[in-house]
Amino acid sequence: MLSYRHAFHAGNHADVLKHYLLTRLLTYFNQKDKPYWYIDTHAGAGCYQLDTGFAARNAEFAAGIARLWNRQDLPEGLAAYVNLIKSFNPDGQLRYYPGSPLVAKHCLRPEDKLRLFELHPTDFPLLEENMAGSGRQALLQKGDGFAGLKALLPPPTRRALTLIDPPYEMKDDYGRVVEAMEEALKRFATGVYAIWYPMLQRSDSQLLPEKLKQLPVKSWLHASLTVHRPRADGFGMHGSGLFILNPPWLLHDELQATLPILAKALAQDIGASFQLEQLAG
C-alpha cells in the first residue's frame, strides 16, 4: 500500500508541469497582502538528490527539468520556476530537486503558513529533516492527507491553496480525490484547489478530469501535458495534468503562451501535446 517513492520520478516532466504551476499560483496569491495557508495532502520527502539513489536509477529528470536547465529564452514565469530550482543547486550543477513543500516554502512570505501531510514511514522523517528550520511557519503531520484536510478547512485566514497529488497506486485514490473535493468545497467553497493526476491508459485516470468538472464551482482550469504516445503494451505514464478549482483569472492566458513551449521542450516523440480548457466564472 505504501510502496510508492517519488524519488524515482523526481524532476520528471510531471514535476515540471506541477511545480511550474504551483509557483505561478503562489505568485498570484502573493499579490494580495492578506496571509494565506498552503496545504499539501501528500507532501513526500521534501527534496530529492538526483545524482545518486532512487532518482539516479531511471534518471527521469533528464527528460524533465534538465531540458530547461540551460535555456535562456524562457518566458518570465517558466524562467522564475527554473531559477527557483537553481537556487537549490548554487554551484550550477543539477543535483537536487525540491518537492512541492520546499517549492512552496521558497514562495511563501513570513506571514503565510504551511500545513503538510505525509503518510509514508520512510518519507516523513526525511520531510521533517528537509523542513527543519521552518519554525512555527510549517506544521507537519504524519498521516492521511485526505482525512487531515477536513480539520483544516476553512483556514483562519480564509485564504488557502491546497495541492492534492496522491501517488494513485491505490485504485480508490481517484474516488477519494473527488470525495475530498466535494467535502472541501462544502467547508471552504472559495479555496483554491490544485489536483494533480497521471495520464495513464486506464479509465480511472481518463475519467477523473470529467468528474472534477462536475463539482459545484464557478470556475476551473484544466492543463495537461502529454510527452509521448501511449505505449503499445498499455503501461506507463505518458503525461500528466493539473486541475485547478477557483483558479486566478490571469493564469489561463499565461498558460496559452507557456504550455506550447513546455510541450516542445519535453517531447519524447511526435505524440507530445498539451490541452488547456477552462470554465470561467
mmCIF file with all atom_site columns, N, CA, C and O in Angstrom, residues 3 39 43 63 78 84-85 106 108 129 180 193 197 220 235 259 267 274:
data_model
loop_
_atom_site.group_PDB
_atom_site.id
_atom_site.type_symbol
_atom_site.label_atom_id
_atom_site.label_alt_id
_atom_site.label_comp_id
_atom_site.label_asym_id
_atom_site.label_entity_id
_atom_site.label_seq_id
_atom_site.pdbx_PDB_ins_code
_atom_site.Cartn_x
_atom_site.Cartn_y
_atom_site.Cartn_z
_atom_site.occupancy
_atom_site.B_iso_or_equiv
_atom_site.pdbx_formal_charge
_atom_site.auth_seq_id
_atom_site.auth_comp_id
_atom_site.auth_asym_id
_atom_site.auth_atom_id
_atom_site.pdbx_PDB_model_num
ATOM 1  N N  . SER A 1 3   ? 4.151   1.478  -1.222  1.00 0.00 ? 3   SER A N  1
ATOM 2  C CA . SER A 1 3   ? 5.362   1.147  -1.966  1.00 0.00 ? 3   SER A CA 1
ATOM 3  C C  . SER A 1 3   ? 5.870   2.318  -2.786  1.00 0.00 ? 3   SER A C  1
ATOM 4  O O  . SER A 1 3   ? 7.043   2.355  -3.158  1.00 0.00 ? 3   SER A O  1
ATOM 5  N N  . ILE A 1 39  ? -1.553  24.150 1.836   1.00 0.00 ? 39  ILE A N  1
ATOM 6  C CA . ILE A 1 39  ? -1.836  22.823 2.374   1.00 0.00 ? 39  ILE A CA 1
ATOM 7  C C  . ILE A 1 39  ? -1.416  21.787 1.332   1.00 0.00 ? 39  ILE A C  1
ATOM 8  O O  . ILE A 1 39  ? -1.795  21.874 0.169   1.00 0.00 ? 39  ILE A O  1
ATOM 9  N N  . ALA A 1 43  ? 2.819   15.264 0.841   1.00 0.00 ? 43  ALA A N  1
ATOM 10 C CA . ALA A 1 43  ? 3.990   16.140 0.734   1.00 0.00 ? 43  ALA A CA 1
ATOM 11 C C  . ALA A 1 43  ? 5.251   15.428 0.263   1.00 0.00 ? 43  ALA A C  1
ATOM 12 O O  . ALA A 1 43  ? 6.152   16.066 -0.281  1.00 0.00 ? 43  ALA A O  1
ATOM 13 N N  . ALA A 1 63  ? 14.818  13.943 -18.824 1.00 0.00 ? 63  ALA A N  1
ATOM 14 C CA . ALA A 1 63  ? 13.806  14.311 -19.822 1.00 0.00 ? 63  ALA A CA 1
ATOM 15 C C  . ALA A 1 63  ? 12.804  15.307 -19.249 1.00 0.00 ? 63  ALA A C  1
ATOM 16 O O  . ALA A 1 63  ? 11.772  15.571 -19.860 1.00 0.00 ? 63  ALA A O  1
ATOM 17 N N  . LEU A 1 78  ? 8.079   30.723 -16.542 1.00 0.00 ? 78  LEU A N  1
ATOM 18 C CA . LEU A 1 78  ? 8.871   29.497 -16.635 1.00 0.00 ? 78  LEU A CA 1
ATOM 19 C C  . LEU A 1 78  ? 10.299  29.735 -16.146 1.00 0.00 ? 78  LEU A C  1
ATOM 20 O O  . LEU A 1 78  ? 10.882  28.893 -15.459 1.00 0.00 ? 78  LEU A O  1
ATOM 21 N N  . LEU A 1 84  ? 14.115  29.068 -9.451  1.00 0.00 ? 84  LEU A N  1
ATOM 22 C CA . LEU A 1 84  ? 13.841  28.547 -8.112  1.00 0.00 ? 84  LEU A CA 1
ATOM 23 C C  . LEU A 1 84  ? 14.564  27.219 -7.919  1.00 0.00 ? 84  LEU A C  1
ATOM 24 O O  . LEU A 1 84  ? 15.199  26.986 -6.877  1.00 0.00 ? 84  LEU A O  1
ATOM 25 N N  . ILE A 1 85  ? 14.486  26.324 -8.911  1.00 0.00 ? 85  ILE A N  1
ATOM 26 C CA . ILE A 1 85  ? 15.180  25.043 -8.798  1.00 0.00 ? 85  ILE A CA 1
ATOM 27 C C  . ILE A 1 85  ? 16.689  25.269 -8.732  1.00 0.00 ? 85  ILE A C  1
ATOM 28 O O  . ILE A 1 85  ? 17.410  24.581 -7.984  1.00 0.00 ? 85  ILE A O  1
ATOM 29 N N  . HIS A 1 106 ? 9.706   28.260 -0.508  1.00 0.00 ? 106 HIS A N  1
ATOM 30 C CA . HIS A 1 106 ? 10.511  29.267 -1.195  1.00 0.00 ? 106 HIS A CA 1
ATOM 31 C C  . HIS A 1 106 ? 9.650   30.447 -1.632  1.00 0.00 ? 106 HIS A C  1
ATOM 32 O O  . HIS A 1 106 ? 10.120  31.588 -1.681  1.00 0.00 ? 106 HIS A O  1
ATOM 33 N N  . LEU A 1 108 ? 6.485   31.310 -0.263  1.00 0.00 ? 108 LEU A N  1
ATOM 34 C CA . LEU A 1 108 ? 5.663   31.914 0.783   1.00 0.00 ? 108 LEU A CA 1
ATOM 35 C C  . LEU A 1 108 ? 6.381   33.074 1.461   1.00 0.00 ? 108 LEU A C  1
ATOM 36 O O  . LEU A 1 108 ? 7.612   33.118 1.543   1.00 0.00 ? 108 LEU A O  1
ATOM 37 N N  . GLU A 1 129 ? 13.299  16.424 8.215   1.00 0.00 ? 129 GLU A N  1
ATOM 38 C CA . GLU A 1 129 ? 14.680  16.892 8.080   1.00 0.00 ? 129 GLU A CA 1
ATOM 39 C C  . GLU A 1 129 ? 14.779  18.026 7.066   1.00 0.00 ? 129 GLU A C  1
ATOM 40 O O  . GLU A 1 129 ? 15.461  19.038 7.317   1.00 0.00 ? 129 GLU A O  1
ATOM 41 N N  . ALA A 1 180 ? -12.929 14.028 -1.511  1.00 0.00 ? 180 ALA A N  1
ATOM 42 C CA . ALA A 1 180 ? -12.257 15.065 -0.717  1.00 0.00 ? 180 ALA A CA 1
ATOM 43 C C  . ALA A 1 180 ? -12.614 16.456 -1.218  1.00 0.00 ? 180 ALA A C  1
ATOM 44 O O  . ALA A 1 180 ? -12.814 17.389 -0.425  1.00 0.00 ? 180 ALA A O  1
ATOM 45 N N  . TYR A 1 193 ? -7.942  24.954 -5.141  1.00 0.00 ? 193 TYR A N  1
ATOM 46 C CA . TYR A 1 193 ? -7.538  23.558 -5.029  1.00 0.00 ? 193 TYR A CA 1
ATOM 47 C C  . TYR A 1 193 ? -6.885  23.123 -6.330  1.00 0.00 ? 193 TYR A C  1
ATOM 48 O O  . TYR A 1 193 ? -7.464  23.295 -7.412  1.00 0.00 ? 193 TYR A O  1
ATOM 49 N N  . TYR A 1 197 ? -2.835  14.736 -11.501 1.00 0.00 ? 197 TYR A N  1
ATOM 50 C CA . TYR A 1 197 ? -3.167  13.343 -11.809 1.00 0.00 ? 197 TYR A CA 1
ATOM 51 C C  . TYR A 1 197 ? -2.282  12.850 -12.949 1.00 0.00 ? 197 TYR A C  1
ATOM 52 O O  . TYR A 1 197 ? -1.825  13.632 -13.792 1.00 0.00 ? 197 TYR A O  1
ATOM 53 N N  . TRP A 1 220 ? -13.001 26.748 -13.157 1.00 0.00 ? 220 TRP A N  1
ATOM 54 C CA . TRP A 1 220 ? -11.928 25.770 -13.063 1.00 0.00 ? 220 TRP A CA 1
ATOM 55 C C  . TRP A 1 220 ? -11.012 25.918 -14.268 1.00 0.00 ? 220 TRP A C  1
ATOM 56 O O  . TRP A 1 220 ? -11.377 26.511 -15.281 1.00 0.00 ? 220 TRP A O  1
ATOM 57 N N  . PHE A 1 235 ? 1.243   0.176  -20.599 1.00 0.00 ? 235 PHE A N  1
ATOM 58 C CA . PHE A 1 235 ? 1.822   0.543  -19.314 1.00 0.00 ? 235 PHE A CA 1
ATOM 59 C C  . PHE A 1 235 ? 2.481   1.916  -19.380 1.00 0.00 ? 235 PHE A C  1
ATOM 60 O O  . PHE A 1 235 ? 2.806   2.426  -20.457 1.00 0.00 ? 235 PHE A O  1
ATOM 61 N N  . LEU A 1 259 ? 2.426   26.619 -22.277 1.00 0.00 ? 259 LEU A N  1
ATOM 62 C CA . LEU A 1 259 ? 2.239   25.188 -22.498 1.00 0.00 ? 259 LEU A CA 1
ATOM 63 C C  . LEU A 1 259 ? 2.800   24.714 -23.847 1.00 0.00 ? 259 LEU A C  1
ATOM 64 O O  . LEU A 1 259 ? 3.393   23.628 -23.912 1.00 0.00 ? 259 LEU A O  1
ATOM 65 N N  . ALA A 1 267 ? 9.046   17.043 -25.186 1.00 0.00 ? 267 ALA A N  1
ATOM 66 C CA . ALA A 1 267 ? 8.577   15.995 -26.093 1.00 0.00 ? 267 ALA A CA 1
ATOM 67 C C  . ALA A 1 267 ? 9.577   14.852 -26.182 1.00 0.00 ? 267 ALA A C  1
ATOM 68 O O  . ALA A 1 267 ? 10.782  15.070 -26.325 1.00 0.00 ? 267 ALA A O  1
ATOM 69 N N  . PHE A 1 274 ? -0.415  19.273 -25.708 1.00 0.00 ? 274 PHE A N  1
ATOM 70 C CA . PHE A 1 274 ? -0.944  19.851 -24.482 1.00 0.00 ? 274 PHE A CA 1
ATOM 71 C C  . PHE A 1 274 ? -2.423  20.116 -24.670 1.00 0.00 ? 274 PHE A C  1
ATOM 72 O O  . PHE A 1 274 ? -2.931  20.175 -25.797 1.00 0.00 ? 274 PHE A O  1
#
